[in-house]
Coordinates of C-alpha atoms in Angstrom, one line a residue:
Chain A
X4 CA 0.0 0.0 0.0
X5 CA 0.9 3.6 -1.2
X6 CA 2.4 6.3 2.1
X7 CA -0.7 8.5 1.0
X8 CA -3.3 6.0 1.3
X9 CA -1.4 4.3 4.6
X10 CA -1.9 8.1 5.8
X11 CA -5.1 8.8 4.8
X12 CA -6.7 5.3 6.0
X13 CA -4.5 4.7 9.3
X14 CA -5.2 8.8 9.6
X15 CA -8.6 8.9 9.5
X16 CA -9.8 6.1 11.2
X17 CA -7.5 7.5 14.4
X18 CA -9.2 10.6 13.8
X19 CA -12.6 9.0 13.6
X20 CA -11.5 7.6 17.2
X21 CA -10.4 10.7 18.5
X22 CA -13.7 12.6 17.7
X23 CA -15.5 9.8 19.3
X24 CA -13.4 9.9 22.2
X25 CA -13.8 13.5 22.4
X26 CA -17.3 13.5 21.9
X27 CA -17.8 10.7 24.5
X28 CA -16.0 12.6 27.4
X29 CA -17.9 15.6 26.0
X30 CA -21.2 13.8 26.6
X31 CA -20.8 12.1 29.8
X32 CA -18.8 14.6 31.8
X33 CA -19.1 18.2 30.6
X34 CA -22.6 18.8 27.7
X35 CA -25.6 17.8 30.7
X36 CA -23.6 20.1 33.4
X37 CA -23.0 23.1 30.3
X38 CA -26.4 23.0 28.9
X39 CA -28.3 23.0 33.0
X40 CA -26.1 25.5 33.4
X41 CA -27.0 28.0 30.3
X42 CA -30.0 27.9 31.1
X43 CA -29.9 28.6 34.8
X44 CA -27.7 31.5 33.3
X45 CA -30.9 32.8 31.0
X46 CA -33.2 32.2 33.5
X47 CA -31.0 34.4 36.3
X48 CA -30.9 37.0 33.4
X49 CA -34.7 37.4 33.1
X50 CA -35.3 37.0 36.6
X51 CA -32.9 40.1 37.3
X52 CA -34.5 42.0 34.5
X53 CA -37.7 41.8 36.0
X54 CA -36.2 42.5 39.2
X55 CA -35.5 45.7 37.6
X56 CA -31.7 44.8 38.2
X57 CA -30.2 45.7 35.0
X58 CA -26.3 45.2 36.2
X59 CA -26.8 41.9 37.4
X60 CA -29.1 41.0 34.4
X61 CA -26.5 42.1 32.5
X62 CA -23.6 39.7 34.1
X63 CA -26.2 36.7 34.3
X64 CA -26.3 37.1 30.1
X65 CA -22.5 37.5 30.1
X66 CA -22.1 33.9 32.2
X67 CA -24.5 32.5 29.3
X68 CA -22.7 34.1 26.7
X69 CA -19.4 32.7 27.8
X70 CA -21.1 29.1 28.2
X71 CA -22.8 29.0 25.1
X72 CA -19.5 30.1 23.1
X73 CA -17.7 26.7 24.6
X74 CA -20.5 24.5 24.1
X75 CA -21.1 25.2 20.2
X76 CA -17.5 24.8 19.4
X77 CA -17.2 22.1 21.8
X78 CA -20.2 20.6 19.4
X79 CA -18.3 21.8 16.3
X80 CA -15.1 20.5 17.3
X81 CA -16.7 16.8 17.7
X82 CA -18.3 16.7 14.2
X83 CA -16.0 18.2 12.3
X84 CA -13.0 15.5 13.5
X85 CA -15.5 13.1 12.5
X86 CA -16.6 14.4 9.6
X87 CA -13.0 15.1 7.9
X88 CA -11.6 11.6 9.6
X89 CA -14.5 10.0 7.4
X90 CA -13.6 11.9 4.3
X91 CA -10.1 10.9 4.7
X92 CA -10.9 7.1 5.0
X93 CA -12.9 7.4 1.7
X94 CA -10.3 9.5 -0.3
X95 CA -7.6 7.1 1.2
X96 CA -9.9 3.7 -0.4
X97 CA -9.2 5.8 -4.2
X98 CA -6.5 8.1 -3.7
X99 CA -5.0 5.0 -6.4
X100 CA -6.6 6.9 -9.0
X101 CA -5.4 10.7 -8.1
X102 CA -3.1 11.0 -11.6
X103 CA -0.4 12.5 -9.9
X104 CA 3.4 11.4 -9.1
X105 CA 3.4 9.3 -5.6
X106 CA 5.6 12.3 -4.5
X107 CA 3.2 14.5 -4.9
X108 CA 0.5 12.2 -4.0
X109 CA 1.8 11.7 -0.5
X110 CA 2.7 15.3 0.5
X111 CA -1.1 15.9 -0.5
X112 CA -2.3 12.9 2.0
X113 CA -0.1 14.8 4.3
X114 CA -1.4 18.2 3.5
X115 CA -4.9 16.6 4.1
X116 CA -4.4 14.9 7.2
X117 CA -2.5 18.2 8.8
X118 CA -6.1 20.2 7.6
X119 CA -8.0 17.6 8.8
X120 CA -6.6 17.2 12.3
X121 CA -5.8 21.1 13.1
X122 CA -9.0 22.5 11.8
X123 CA -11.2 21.1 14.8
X124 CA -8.3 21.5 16.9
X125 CA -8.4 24.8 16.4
X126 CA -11.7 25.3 17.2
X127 CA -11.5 23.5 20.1
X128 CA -8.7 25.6 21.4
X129 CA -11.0 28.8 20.6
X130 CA -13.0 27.1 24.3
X131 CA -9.4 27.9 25.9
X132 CA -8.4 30.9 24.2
X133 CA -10.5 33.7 22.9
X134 CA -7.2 35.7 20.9
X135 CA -6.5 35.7 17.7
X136 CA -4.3 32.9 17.2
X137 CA -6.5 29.8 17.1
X138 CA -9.0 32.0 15.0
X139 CA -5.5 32.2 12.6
X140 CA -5.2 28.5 12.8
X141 CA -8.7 28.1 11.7
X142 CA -8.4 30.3 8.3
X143 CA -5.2 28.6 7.8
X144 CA -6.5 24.6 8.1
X145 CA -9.5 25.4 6.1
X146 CA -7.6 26.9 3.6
X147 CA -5.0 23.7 3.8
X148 CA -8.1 21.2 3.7
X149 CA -10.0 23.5 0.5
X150 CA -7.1 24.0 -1.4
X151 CA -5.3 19.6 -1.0
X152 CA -9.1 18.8 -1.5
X153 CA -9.1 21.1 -4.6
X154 CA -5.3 19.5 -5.9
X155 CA -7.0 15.9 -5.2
X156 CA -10.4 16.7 -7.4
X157 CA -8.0 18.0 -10.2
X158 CA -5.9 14.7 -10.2
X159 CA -9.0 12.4 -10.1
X160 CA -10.0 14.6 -13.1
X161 CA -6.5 14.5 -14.5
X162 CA -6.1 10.7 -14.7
X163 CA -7.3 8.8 -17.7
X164 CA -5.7 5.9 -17.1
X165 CA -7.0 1.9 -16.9
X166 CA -7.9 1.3 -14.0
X167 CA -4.8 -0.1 -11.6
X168 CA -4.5 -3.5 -9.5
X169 CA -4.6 -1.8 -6.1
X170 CA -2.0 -3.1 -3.6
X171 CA -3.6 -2.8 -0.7
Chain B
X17 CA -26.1 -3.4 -24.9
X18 CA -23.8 0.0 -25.8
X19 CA -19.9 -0.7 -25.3
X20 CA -20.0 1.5 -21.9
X21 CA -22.4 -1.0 -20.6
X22 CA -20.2 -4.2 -21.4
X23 CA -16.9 -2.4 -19.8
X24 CA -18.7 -2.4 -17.3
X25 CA -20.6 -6.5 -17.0
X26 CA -16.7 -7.7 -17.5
X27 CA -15.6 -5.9 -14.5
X28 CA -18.5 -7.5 -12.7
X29 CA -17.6 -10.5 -13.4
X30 CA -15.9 -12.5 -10.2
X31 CA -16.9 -10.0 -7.9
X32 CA -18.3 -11.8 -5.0
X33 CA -20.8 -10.3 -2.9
X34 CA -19.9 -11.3 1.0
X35 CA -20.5 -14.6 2.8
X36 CA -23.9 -14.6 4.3
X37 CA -24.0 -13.3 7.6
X38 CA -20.2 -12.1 7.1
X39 CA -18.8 -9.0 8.7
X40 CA -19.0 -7.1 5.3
X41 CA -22.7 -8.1 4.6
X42 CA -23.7 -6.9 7.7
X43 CA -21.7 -3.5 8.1
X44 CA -23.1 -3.4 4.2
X45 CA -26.3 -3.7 4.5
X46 CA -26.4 -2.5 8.5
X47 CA -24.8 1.0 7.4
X48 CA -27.1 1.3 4.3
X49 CA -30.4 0.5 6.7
X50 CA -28.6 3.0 9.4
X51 CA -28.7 5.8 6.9
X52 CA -32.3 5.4 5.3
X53 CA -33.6 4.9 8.6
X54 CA -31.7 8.5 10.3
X55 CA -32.5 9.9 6.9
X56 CA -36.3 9.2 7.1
X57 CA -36.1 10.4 10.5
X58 CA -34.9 13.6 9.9
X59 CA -37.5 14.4 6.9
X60 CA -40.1 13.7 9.4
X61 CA -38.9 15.7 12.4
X62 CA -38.3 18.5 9.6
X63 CA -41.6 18.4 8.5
X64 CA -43.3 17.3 11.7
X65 CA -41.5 18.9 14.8
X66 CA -38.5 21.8 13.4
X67 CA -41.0 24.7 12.6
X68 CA -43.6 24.3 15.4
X69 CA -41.1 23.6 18.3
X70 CA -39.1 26.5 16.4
X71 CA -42.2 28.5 17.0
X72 CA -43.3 27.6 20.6
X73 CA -39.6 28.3 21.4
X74 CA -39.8 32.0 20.1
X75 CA -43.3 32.1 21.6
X76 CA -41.9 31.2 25.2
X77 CA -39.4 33.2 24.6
X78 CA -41.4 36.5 24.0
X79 CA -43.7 35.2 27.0
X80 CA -40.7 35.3 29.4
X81 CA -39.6 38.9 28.2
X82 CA -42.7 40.1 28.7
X83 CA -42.8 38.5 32.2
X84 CA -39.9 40.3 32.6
X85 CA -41.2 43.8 31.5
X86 CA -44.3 43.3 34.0
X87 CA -41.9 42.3 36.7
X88 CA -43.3 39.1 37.1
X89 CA -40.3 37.4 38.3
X90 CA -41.8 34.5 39.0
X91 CA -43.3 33.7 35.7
X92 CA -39.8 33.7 34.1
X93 CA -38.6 30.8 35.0
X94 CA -42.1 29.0 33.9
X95 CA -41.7 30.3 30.4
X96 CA -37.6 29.2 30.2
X97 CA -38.8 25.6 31.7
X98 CA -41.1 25.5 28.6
X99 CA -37.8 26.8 26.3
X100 CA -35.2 24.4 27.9
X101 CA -38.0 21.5 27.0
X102 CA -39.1 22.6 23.6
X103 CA -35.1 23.0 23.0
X104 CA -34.2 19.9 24.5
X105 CA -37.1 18.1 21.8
X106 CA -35.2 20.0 18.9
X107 CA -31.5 19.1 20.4
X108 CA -32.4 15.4 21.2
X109 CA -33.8 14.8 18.1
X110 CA -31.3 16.5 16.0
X111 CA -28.4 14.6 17.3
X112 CA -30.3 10.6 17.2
X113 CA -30.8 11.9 12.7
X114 CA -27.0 12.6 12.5
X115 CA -25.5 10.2 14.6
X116 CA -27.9 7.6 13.1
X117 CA -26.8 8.4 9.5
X118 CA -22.9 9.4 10.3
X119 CA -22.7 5.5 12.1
X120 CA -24.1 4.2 8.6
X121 CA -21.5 5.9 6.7
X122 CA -19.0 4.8 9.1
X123 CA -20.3 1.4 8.6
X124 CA -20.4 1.4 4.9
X125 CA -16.7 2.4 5.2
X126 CA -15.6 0.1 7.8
X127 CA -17.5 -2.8 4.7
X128 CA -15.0 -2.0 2.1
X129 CA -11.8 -1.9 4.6
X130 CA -12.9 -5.5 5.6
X131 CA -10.6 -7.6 3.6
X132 CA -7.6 -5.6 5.1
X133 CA -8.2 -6.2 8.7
X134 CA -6.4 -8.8 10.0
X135 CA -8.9 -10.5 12.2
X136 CA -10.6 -13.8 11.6
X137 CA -13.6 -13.7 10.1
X138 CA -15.7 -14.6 13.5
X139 CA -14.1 -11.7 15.4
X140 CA -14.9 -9.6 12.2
X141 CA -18.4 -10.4 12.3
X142 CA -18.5 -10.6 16.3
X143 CA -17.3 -6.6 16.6
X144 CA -19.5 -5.6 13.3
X145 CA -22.5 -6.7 15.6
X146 CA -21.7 -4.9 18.6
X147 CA -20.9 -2.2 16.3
X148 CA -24.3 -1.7 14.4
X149 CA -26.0 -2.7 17.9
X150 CA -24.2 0.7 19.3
X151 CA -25.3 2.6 16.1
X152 CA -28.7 1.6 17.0
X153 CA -28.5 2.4 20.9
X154 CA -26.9 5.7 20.6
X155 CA -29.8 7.3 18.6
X156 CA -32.5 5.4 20.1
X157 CA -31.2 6.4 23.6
X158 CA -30.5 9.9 22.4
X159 CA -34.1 10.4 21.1
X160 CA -35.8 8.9 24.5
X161 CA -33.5 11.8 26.6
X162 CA -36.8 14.0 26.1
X163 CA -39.2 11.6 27.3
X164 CA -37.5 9.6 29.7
X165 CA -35.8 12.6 31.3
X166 CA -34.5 11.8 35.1
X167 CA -36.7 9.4 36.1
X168 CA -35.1 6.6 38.6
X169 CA -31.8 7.6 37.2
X170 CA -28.8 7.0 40.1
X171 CA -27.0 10.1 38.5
X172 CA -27.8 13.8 39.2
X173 CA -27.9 15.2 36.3
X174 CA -27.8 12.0 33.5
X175 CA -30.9 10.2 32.8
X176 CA -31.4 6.3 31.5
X177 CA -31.2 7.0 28.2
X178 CA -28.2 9.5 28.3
X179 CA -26.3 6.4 29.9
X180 CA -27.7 3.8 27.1
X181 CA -26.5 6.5 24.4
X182 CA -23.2 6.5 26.4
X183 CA -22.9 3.2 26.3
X184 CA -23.8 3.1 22.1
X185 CA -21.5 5.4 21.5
X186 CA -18.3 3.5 23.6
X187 CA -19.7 0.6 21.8
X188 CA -19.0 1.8 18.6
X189 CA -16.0 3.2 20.1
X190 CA -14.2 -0.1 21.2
X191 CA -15.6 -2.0 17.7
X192 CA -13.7 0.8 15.7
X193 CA -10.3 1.0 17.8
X194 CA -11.0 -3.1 17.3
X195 CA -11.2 -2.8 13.6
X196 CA -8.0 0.0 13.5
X197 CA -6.1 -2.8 15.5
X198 CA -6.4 -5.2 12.7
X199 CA -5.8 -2.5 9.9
X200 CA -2.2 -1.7 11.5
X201 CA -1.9 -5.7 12.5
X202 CA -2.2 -6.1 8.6
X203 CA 0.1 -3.3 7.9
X204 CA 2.6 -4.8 10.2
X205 CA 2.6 -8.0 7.9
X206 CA 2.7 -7.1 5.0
X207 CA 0.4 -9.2 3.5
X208 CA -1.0 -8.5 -0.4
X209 CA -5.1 -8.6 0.1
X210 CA -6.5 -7.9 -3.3
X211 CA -10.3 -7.3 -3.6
X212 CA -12.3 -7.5 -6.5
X213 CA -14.8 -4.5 -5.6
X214 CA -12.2 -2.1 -4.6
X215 CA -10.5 -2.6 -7.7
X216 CA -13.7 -2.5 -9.9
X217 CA -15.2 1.0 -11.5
X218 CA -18.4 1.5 -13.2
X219 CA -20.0 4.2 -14.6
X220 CA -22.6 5.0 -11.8
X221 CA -19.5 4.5 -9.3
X222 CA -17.4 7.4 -11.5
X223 CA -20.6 9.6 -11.9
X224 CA -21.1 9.2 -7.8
X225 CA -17.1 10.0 -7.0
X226 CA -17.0 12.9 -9.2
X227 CA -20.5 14.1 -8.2
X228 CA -20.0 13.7 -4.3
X229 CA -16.5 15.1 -4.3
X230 CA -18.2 18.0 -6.3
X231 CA -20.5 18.6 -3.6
X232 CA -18.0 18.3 -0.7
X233 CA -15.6 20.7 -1.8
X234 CA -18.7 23.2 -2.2
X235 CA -19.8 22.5 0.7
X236 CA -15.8 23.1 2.5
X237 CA -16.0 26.7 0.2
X238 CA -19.6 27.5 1.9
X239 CA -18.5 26.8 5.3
X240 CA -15.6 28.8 4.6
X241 CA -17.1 31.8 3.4
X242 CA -20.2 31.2 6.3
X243 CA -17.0 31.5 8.8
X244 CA -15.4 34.5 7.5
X245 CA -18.5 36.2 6.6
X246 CA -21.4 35.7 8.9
X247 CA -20.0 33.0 11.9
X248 CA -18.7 35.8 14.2
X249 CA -21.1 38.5 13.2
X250 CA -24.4 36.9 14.1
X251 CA -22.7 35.3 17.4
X252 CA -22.2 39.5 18.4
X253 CA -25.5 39.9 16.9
X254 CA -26.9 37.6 19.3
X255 CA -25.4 38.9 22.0
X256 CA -26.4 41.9 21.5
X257 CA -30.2 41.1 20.5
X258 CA -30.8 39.1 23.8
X259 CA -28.7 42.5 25.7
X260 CA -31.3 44.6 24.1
X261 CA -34.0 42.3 25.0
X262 CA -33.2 42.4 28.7
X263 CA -32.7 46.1 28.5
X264 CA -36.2 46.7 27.0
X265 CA -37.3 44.2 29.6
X266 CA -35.8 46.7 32.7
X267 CA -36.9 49.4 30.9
X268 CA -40.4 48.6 30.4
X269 CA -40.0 49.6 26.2
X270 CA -42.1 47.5 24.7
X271 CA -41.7 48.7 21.2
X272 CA -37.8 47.9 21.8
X273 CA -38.5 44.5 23.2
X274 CA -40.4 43.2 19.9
X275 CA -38.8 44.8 17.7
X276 CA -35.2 43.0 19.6
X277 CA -37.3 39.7 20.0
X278 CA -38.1 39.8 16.2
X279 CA -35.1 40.5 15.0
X280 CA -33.4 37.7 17.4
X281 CA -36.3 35.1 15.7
X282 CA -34.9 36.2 12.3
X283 CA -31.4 35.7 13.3
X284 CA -31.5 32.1 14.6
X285 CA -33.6 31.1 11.6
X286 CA -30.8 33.0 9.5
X287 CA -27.9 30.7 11.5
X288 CA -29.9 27.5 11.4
X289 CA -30.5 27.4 7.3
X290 CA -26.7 28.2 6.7
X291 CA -25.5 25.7 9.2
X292 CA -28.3 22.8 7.8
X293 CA -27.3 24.1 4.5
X294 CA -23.2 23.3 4.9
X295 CA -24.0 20.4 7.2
X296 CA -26.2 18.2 4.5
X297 CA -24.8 19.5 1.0
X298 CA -21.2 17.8 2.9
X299 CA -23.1 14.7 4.1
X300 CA -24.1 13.9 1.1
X301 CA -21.3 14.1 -0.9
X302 CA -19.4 12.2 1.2
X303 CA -22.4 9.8 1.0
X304 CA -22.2 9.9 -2.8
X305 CA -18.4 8.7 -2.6
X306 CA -19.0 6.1 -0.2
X307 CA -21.9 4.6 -2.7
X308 CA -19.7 5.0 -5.5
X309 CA -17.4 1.8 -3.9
X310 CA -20.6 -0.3 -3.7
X311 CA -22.1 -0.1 -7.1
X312 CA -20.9 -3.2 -8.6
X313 CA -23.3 -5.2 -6.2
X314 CA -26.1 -2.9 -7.3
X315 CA -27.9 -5.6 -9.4
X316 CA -29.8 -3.1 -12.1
X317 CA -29.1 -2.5 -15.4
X318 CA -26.0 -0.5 -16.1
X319 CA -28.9 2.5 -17.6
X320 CA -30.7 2.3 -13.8
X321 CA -27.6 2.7 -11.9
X322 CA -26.5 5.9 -13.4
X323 CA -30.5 6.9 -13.2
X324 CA -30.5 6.5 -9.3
X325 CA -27.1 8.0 -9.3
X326 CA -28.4 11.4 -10.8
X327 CA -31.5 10.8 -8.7
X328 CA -29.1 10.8 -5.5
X329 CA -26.9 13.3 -6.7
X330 CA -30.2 15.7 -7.5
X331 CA -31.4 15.4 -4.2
X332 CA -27.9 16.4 -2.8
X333 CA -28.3 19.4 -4.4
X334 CA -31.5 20.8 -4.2
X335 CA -32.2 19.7 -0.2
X336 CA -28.9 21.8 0.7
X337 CA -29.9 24.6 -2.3
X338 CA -33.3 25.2 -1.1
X339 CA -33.0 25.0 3.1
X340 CA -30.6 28.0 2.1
X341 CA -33.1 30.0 0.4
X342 CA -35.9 29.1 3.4
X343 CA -36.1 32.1 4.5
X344 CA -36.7 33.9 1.4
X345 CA -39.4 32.0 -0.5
X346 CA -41.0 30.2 3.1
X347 CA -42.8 27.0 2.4
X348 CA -42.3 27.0 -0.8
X349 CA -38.4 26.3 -0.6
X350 CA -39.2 23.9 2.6
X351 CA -41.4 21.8 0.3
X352 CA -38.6 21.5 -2.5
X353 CA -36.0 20.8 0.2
X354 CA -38.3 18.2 1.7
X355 CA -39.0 16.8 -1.8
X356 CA -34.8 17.0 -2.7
X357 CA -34.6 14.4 1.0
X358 CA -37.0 12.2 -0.4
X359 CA -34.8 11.9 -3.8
X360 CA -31.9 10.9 -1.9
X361 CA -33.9 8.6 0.3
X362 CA -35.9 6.8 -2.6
X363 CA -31.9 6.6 -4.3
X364 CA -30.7 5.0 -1.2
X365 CA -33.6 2.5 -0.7
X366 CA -33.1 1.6 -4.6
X367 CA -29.9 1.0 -4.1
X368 CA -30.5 -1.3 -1.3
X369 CA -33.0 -3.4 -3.2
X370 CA -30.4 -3.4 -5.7
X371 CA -27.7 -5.0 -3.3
X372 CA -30.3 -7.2 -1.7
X373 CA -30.9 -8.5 -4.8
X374 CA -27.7 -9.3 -5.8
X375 CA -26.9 -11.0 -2.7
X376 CA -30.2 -13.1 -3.4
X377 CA -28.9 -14.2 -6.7
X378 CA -25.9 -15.1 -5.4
X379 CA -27.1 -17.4 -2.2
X380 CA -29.2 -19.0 -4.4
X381 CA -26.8 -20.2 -6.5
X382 CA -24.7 -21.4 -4.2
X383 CA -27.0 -23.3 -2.3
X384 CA -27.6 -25.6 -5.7
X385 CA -24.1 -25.7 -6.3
X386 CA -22.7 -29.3 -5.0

């Protein structure tokens, strides 16, 4: 079996694995205690509000605000490990018929995998760090994953050949 | 017969379909059943559930600002009980259609990477059943969180069914780590497994690569401009709707406070389109590509495959196309995306048939062979 396909398959089933895991621990130890506790945060809001308390109103919404910001790109970061782990494993079953040199073919597994893993990771580090830096990562491993996705369509396009005895 | 079409029978030919009961029948024909089933689901809770729970959300909502105008701090947390349920319904529901379906593409994928795990074929089939009995749990479980809620549960805050889901979703865990064990175990021995499907191509398994690809990587541009254009805006904007809502709510303005609640309606329906919108117009690409490996055990004509391959790729557009345009045209663009679900559902089931038969054929001429 080709390095790019031993990358994307081996690559994206650990990925797969990871999301899970992620998502598991997500599930059973942090989503029931985040979500009780967004909307204890919405509730406390409105309650101050009709308390006529507008400061505290104000700092109930901000708790809520900062909850709900985790929790969606806790959500994000689970599906989209998934989701690119699964695309991996399917362009790793054809990445045979990508008419490029093997060179080429491999960085481009590479380049895949790289998007693939650092795009949820960045948004999962967006829960730890509001700067600018993960947001950074994010534009950078989308681009990485558009444009190696992109290279990939043009080489399945490119490649006229018969089709190959595959290896595997 | 046109030439196409017998390029394509004399790739056919010697291309097994698996063992009964084996690991990749059931995988196959587990992960095909898997995504129908979530897919079905998720027409039906869109046409049945989203817009009125959508609806008695924003209602409850509205009812607890006003609550909050009047001062009636009591009657707040009634109305937010009613939001947490109503978005607990929408959440629970939401998550048992795409874990349902992203299991049955797992599946699927898991079927065709078969012949290069190195297990025996026993163990194979023993972890694909505690696999698709996981993909079953976790949804099922999922979808009972509403109904079932605390009751009798040992935990505080985690119900029954939140521990069944658990425990489908570490099921499916463990079968997969399982499965990656005997990739890397047939790595390690570098052992030559040729299979017969992976190597053949047929013209409704090009049409389905190309097409799903095609979708994915517009689906990867959309969610890229959706994050630089509109991700970080509407999360201010929401921040700032539900801070004017509470300030018309102290203030006693109720012109401010609907005018904030409507705009805050508008802007969840704006976020939930896009996000639906990216979500599906990916899924089903990636769907696409997976069917594209499995078409040789379709047993139609060569002119039927490529049919329900346009029919899948047709829905995979216009679902995706017309949930985006929702807002605009109402009902009208619900209906259509509705209608583009049922393509890709009708595809799928065809395609099922197709594979059941197939398998059929096959078992039955093995059982009069000596």
């Amino acid at each position: 079996m080709t390095l790019a396909r031993r990358v994307l398959i081996l690559g994206g089933i650990a990925l797969a694995i990871i999301g899970m895991c992620h998502g598991t621990w997500y599930a059973v130890f942090a989503e029931h205690q985040a979500v009780d506790h967004m909307g204890g945060s919405l509730v406390s809001a409105f309650t101050q509000a009709a308390n006529r308390s507008s400061e505290q109103a104000q700092t109930a919404l901000a708790d809520y605000r900062q909850l709900k910001y985790v929790h969606d790109r806790q959500v994000d970061a689970h599906g989209h490990w998934i989701g690119l782990a699964m695309l991996l494993i399917v362009l790793g079953i054809v990445f045979d018929r990508v008419g490029l040199a093997e060179k080429w073919k491999s960085l481009l597994a590479i380049g895949l995998l790289t998007g693939a893993v650092t795009f949820p990771l960045s948004v999962f580090l967006q829960t730890l760090s509001h700067g600018s830096l993960p947001r950074a990562l994010s534009i950078a491993s989308s681009a990485l994953m558009i444009g190696t996705l992109a290279i990939a369509a043009f080489g399945f396009a490119s490649n006229r050949s018969n089709p190959s005895r595959l290896d595997m | 017969m046109t030439s196409g079409n017998r390029m394509d029978q004399t790739l056919l030919v010697g291309i097994e379909p698996p063992a009964r009961l084996s690991a990749r029948r059931l995988l196959l024909l587990g992960g095909i059943a898997l995504i129908v089933a979530g897919m079905i689901f998720g027409d039906l809770f869109a046409v049945f559930v989203l817009h009125q729970n959508a609806s008695r959300v924003g209602s409850n909502l509205a009812a607890a600002s006003q609550a909050a105008l009047q001062g009636e701090a009591s009657s707040v947390a009634a109305y937010f009980t009613n939001v947490g349920s109503f978005l607990e319904n929408r959440g629970t529901k939401v998550d048992a259609h795409v874990h349902m379906a992203e299991f049955g593409y797992l599946a699927l994928l898991l079927a065709v990477l078969i012949p290069w795990i190195a297990l025996s074929e026993k163990s194979k089939r023993a972890i694909a059943w505690v696999f698709l009995v996981g993909s079953a749990l976790l949804p099922v479980g999922v979808f009972l969180i509403h109904y079932v809620g605390l009751a009798r549960s040992p935990l505080e805050s985690i119900g029954w069914a939140s521990i069944f889901a658990d425990a489908g979703g570490v099921a499916v865990l463990l079968s997969t780590l399982v499965y990656l064990f005997g990739l890397w175990k047939h790595f390690q021995s570098r052992r030559v497994a040729v299979d017969a499907l992976s190597n053949a191509r047929t013209t409704a398994g090009k049409l389905l690569l190309a097409g799903g690809l095609v979708l994915v990587l517009l689906g990867f541009a959309h969610g890229a401009y959706y994050a630089a254009s509109d991700l970080y805006r509407q999360e201010a904007q929401d921040n700032l709707l539900l801070s004017n809502i509470l300030h018309a709510s102290v203030s006693a303005d109720k012109p401010g406070l609907d005018l904030a609640l409507a705009d805050y309606g508008q802007l969840q329906g704006d976020k939930a389109v896009k996000i639906a919108a990216h979500a599906h117009i990916i899924e089903f690409g990636l769907l696409a590509m997976i069917l594209s490996f499995f078409q040789p055990y379709v047993r139609f004509s060569e002119k039927w495959k490529r049919r329900w391959a346009w029919v899948l790729l047709a829905g995979s557009v216009i679902l995706p196309v017309c949930v985006l345009f929702e807002l605009r045209f109402g009902l009208l663009a619900g209906g259509l995306a509705d209608f583009g679900g049922a393509l890709v559902i009708v595809a799928l089931v065809a395609m099922w048939i197709g594979i059941a038969r197939y398998i059929e054929q096959f078992d039955s001429r093995s059982d009069v062979t000596p």
